[in-house]
Coordinates of C-alpha atoms in Angstrom, one line a residue:
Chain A
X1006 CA 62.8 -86.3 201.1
X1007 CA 63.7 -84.3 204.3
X1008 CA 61.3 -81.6 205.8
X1009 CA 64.0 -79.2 204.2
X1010 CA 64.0 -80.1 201.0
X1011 CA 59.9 -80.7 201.4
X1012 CA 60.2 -77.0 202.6
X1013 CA 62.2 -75.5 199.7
X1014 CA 60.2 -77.9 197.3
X1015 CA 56.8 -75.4 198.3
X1016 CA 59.1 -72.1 198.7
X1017 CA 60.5 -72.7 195.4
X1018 CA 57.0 -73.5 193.4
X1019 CA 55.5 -70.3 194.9
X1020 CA 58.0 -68.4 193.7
X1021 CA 58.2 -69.5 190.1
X1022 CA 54.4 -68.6 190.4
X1023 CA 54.7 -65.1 191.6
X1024 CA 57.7 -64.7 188.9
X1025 CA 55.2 -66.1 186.6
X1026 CA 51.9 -63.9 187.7
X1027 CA 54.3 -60.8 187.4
X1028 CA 55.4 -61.2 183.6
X1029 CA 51.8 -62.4 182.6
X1030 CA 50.5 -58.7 184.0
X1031 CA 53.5 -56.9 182.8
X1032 CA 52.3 -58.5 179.2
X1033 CA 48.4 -58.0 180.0
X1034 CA 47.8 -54.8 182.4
X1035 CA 46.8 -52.0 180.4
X1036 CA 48.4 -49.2 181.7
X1037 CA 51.9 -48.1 183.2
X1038 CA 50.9 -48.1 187.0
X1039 CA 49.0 -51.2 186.8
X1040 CA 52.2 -52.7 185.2
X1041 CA 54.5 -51.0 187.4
X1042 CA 52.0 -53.0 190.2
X1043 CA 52.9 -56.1 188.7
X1044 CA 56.2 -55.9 188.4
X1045 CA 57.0 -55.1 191.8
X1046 CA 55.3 -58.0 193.1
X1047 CA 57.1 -60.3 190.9
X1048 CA 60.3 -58.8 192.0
X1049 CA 59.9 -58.8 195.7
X1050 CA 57.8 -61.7 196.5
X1051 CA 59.1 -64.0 193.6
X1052 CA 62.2 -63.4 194.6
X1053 CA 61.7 -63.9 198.0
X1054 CA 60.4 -67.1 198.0
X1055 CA 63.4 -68.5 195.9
X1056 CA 65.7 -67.0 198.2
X1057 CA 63.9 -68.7 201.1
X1058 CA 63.7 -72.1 199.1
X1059 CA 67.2 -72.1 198.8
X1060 CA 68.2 -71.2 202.1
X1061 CA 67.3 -74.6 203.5
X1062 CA 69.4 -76.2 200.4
X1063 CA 72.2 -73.7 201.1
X1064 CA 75.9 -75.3 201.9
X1065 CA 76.9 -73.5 205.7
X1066 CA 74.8 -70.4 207.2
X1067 CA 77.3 -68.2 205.8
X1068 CA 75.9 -68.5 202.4
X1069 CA 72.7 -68.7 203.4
X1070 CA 73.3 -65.3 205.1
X1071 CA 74.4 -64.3 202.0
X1072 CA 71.1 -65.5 199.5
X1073 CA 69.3 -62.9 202.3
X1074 CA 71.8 -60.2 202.0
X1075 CA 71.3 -60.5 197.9
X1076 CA 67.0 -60.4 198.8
X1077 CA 67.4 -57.2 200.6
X1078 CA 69.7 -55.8 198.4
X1079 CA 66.9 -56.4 195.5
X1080 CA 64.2 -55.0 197.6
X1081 CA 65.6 -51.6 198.3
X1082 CA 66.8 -51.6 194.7
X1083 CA 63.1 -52.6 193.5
X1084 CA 61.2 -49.8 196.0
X1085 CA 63.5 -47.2 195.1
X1086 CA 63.1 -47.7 191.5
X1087 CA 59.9 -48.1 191.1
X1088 CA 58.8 -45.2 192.9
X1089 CA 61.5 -43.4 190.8
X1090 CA 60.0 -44.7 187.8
X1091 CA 56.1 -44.2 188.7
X1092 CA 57.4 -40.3 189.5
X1093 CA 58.8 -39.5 186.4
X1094 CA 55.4 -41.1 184.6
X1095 CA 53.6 -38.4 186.8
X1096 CA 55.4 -36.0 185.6
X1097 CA 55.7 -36.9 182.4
X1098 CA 59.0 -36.0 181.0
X1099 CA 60.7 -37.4 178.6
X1100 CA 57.8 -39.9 177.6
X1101 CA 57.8 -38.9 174.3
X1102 CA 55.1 -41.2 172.6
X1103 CA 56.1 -43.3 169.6
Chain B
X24 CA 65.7 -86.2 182.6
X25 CA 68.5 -83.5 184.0
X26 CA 70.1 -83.2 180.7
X27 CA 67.1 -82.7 178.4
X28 CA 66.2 -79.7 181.2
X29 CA 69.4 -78.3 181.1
X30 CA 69.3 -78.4 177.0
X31 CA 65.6 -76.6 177.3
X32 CA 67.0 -74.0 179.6
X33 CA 69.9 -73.3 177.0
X34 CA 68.2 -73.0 174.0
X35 CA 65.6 -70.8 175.5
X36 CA 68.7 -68.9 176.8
X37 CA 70.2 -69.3 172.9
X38 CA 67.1 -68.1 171.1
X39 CA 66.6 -64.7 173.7
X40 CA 70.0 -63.5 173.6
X41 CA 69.7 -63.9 169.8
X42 CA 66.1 -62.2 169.9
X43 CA 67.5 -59.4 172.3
X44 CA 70.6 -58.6 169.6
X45 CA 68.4 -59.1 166.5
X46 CA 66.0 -56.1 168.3
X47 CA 69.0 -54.0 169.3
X48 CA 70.6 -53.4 166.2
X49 CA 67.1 -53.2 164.2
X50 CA 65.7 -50.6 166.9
X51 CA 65.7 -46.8 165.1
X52 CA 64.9 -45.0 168.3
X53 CA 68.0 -44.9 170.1
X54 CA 66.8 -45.3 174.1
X55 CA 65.0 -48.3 173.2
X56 CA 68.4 -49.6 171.8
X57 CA 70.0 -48.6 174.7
X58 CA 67.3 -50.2 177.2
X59 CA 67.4 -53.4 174.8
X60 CA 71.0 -53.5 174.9
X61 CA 71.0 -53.3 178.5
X62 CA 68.9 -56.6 178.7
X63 CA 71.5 -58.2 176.3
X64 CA 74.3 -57.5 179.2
X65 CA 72.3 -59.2 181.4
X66 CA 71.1 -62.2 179.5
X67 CA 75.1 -62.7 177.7
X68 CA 75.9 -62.8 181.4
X69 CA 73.5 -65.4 182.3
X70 CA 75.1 -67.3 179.3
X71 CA 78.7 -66.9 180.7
X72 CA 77.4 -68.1 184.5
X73 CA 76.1 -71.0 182.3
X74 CA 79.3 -71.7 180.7
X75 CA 81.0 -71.7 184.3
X76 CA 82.6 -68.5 184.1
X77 CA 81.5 -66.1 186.8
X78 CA 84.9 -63.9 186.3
X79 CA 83.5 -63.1 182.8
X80 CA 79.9 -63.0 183.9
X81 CA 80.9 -60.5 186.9
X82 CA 82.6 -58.6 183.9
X83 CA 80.1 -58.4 181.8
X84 CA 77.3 -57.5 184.2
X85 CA 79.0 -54.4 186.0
X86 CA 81.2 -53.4 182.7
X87 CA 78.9 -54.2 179.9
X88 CA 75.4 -53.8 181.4
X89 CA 75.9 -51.2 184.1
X90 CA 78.6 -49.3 183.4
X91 CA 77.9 -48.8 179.9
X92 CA 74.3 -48.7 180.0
X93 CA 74.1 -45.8 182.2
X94 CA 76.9 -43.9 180.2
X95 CA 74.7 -44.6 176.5
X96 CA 71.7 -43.7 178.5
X97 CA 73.2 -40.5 179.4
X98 CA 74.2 -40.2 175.8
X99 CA 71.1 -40.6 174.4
X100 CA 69.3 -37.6 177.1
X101 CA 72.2 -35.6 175.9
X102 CA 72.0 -35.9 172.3
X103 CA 68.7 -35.3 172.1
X104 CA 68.6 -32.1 174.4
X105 CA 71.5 -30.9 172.0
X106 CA 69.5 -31.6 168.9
X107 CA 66.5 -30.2 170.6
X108 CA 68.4 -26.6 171.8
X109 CA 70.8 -26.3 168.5
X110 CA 68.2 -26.8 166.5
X111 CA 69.4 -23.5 164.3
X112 CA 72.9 -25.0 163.9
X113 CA 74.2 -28.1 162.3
X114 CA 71.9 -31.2 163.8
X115 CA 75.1 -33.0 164.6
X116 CA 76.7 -29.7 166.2
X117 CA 80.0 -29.9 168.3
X118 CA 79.8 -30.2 172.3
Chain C
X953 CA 66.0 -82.0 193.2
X954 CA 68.3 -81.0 190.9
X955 CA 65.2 -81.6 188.2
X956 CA 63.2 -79.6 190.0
X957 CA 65.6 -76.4 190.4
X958 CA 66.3 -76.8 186.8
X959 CA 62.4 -76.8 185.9
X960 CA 62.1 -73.5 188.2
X961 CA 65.0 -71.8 186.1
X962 CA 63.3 -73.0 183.2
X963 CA 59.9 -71.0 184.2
X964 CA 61.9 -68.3 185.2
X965 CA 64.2 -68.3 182.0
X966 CA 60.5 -68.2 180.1
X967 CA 59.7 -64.7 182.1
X968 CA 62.4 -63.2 180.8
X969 CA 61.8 -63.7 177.4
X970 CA 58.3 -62.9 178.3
X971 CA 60.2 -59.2 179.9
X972 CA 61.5 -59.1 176.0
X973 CA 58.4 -58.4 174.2
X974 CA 57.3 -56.1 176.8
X975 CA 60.9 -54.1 176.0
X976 CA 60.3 -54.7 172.4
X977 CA 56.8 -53.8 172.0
X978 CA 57.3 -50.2 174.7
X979 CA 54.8 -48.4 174.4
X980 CA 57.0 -45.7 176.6
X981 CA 60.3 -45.6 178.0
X982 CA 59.0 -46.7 181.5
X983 CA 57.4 -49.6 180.1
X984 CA 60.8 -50.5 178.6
X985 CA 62.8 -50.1 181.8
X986 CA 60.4 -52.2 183.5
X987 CA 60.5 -54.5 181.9
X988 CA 64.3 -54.5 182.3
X989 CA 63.5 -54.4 185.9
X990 CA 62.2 -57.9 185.2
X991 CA 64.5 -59.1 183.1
X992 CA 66.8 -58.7 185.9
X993 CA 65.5 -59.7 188.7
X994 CA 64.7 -62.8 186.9
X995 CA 68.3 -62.7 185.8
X996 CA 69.1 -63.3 190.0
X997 CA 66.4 -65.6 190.5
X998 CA 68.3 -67.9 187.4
X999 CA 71.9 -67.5 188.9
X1000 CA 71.0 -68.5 192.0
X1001 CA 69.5 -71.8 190.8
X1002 CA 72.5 -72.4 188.6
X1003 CA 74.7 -71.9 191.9
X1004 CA 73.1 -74.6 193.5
X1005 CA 72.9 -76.9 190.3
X1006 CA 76.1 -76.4 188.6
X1007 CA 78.2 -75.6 192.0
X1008 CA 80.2 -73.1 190.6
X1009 CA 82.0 -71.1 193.7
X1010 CA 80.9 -67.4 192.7
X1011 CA 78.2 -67.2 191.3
X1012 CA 76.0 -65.8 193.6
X1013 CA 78.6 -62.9 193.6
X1014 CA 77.2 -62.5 189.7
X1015 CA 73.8 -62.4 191.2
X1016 CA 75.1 -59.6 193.9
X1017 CA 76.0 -57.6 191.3
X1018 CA 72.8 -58.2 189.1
X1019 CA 71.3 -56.8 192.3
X1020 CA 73.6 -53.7 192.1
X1021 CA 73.0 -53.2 188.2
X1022 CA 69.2 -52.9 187.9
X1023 CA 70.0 -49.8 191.0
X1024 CA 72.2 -48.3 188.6
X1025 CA 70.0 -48.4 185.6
X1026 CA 67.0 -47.2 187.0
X1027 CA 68.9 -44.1 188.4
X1028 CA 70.5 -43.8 185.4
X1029 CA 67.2 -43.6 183.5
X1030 CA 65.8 -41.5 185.4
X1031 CA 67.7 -38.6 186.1
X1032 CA 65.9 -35.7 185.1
X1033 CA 67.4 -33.6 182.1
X1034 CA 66.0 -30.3 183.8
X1035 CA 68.5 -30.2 186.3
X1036 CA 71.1 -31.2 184.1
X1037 CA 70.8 -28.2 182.1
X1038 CA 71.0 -25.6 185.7
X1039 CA 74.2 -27.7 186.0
X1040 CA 74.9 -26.6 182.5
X1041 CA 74.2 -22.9 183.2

């Protein structure tokens, strides 16, 4: 095994971990902005890791370039929606309790 | 050792699109069928970049997930502010 | 290797049906979306592992739209029917 794949070997187990950590307290939390707290953590630090676990495995630096692009991509995606999704519990329209 | 993982991974991929659809169609409130059949669009496109066709899961994730599951979300916020504001008239009432 | 990725889509595969019964069970609509947020970022974290095991040329475009989708959804789900009815006149 090369330092690489040592590398991406760690990256990767940290990742399924977070990914793991952040379903457990979607399932557990109690409420929606302790959920919401777990969720984005899953989403940008699981999926960070994996990204950076596969880099090393990746075929050329193009398509490592890309695994980052698709990370960043997910971040701003993740930020911007869960702050749209923590407003809108604030404000409390259209949760209608079942 | 590869193959007995790879069977694991598609059964469990098997029994949630199955769970997802079963919940979809039995779901009376309509944005929770919406939101569940958005999940759907993204697990049936896990199953087509499974099956080696990224054309079809490409498809399937911008047509079937995104595309459409913004328009029924829409939907579902405008039928119920319709029902809500013509509430005097028929409940189905024209647009 | 090739074990190993398949044992980390594996855990990842089980936090998406793990993202299900959060969708199923709500209790609100945020919950549900979420958990759909979850679902798909999984969803990316899966692809990409299958693009290195399976070596399938494109599928880490799949994942770039997955990326795009969950974007989409929450915006979509969260657009507030307030000003939709100002629109409206």
């Amino acid at each position: 095994m090369t330092i690489a794949e040592g590398l991406s070997f760690g990256l990767l187990g940290a990742g399924a971990f977070f990914f793991m950590a952040g379903s457990v307290g979607l399932i557990r939390l109690p409420d929606r902005f302790t959920r919401l707290h777990a969720l984005t953590k899953a989403d940008n630090v699981g999926l960070g890791l994996i990204v950076l676990g596969l880099m090393p495995l990746a075929a050329d630096v193009r398509e490592a370039l890309k695994l980052g692009l698709i990370w960043i991509l997910v971040v701003i995606a993740g930020a911007t929606g869960a702050h749209l999704i923590a407003k809108r519990a604030l404000r409390g329209d259209g949760e209608d309790a079942q | 050792m590869t193959t007995t993982l790879l069977a694991a991974f598609d059964i469990l991929l098997s029994l949630t699109l199955l769970a997802l659809a079963a919940a979809a169609l039995t779901s009376a409130e309509p944005r929770r069928a919406v939101i569940l059949f958005i999940a759907f669009g993204l697990v049936l496109a896990l199953v087509w970049a499974r099956l080696r066709a990224p054309d079809l899961a490409l498809a399937e994730a911008a047509i079937g997930a995104g595309l459409s599951g913004a328009l029924l979300l829409a939907a579902t916020r405008r039928a119920k502010a319709h029902t809500k504001e013509g509430a005097s008239g028929s409940p189905e009432g024209q647009p | 290797m090739t074990a190993y990725l398949l044992v980390i889509a594996l855990v990842l595969m089980l936090s998406i049906a793990i993202g299900l019964v959060r969708v199923a069970i709500g209790p609100t609509p945020s919950d549900r979306m979420m958990a759909a947020q979850l679902m798909g970022t999984s969803g990316i974290g899966v692809v990409l592992l299958l693009a290195q095991v399976v070596e399938v040329g494109g599928l880490v475009d799949v994942a770039l739209i997955f990326a795009l989708l969950a974007a989409v959804a929450v915006t979509a789900f969260t657009r507030r029917r307030a000003n939709e009815r100002e629109a409206k006149g």
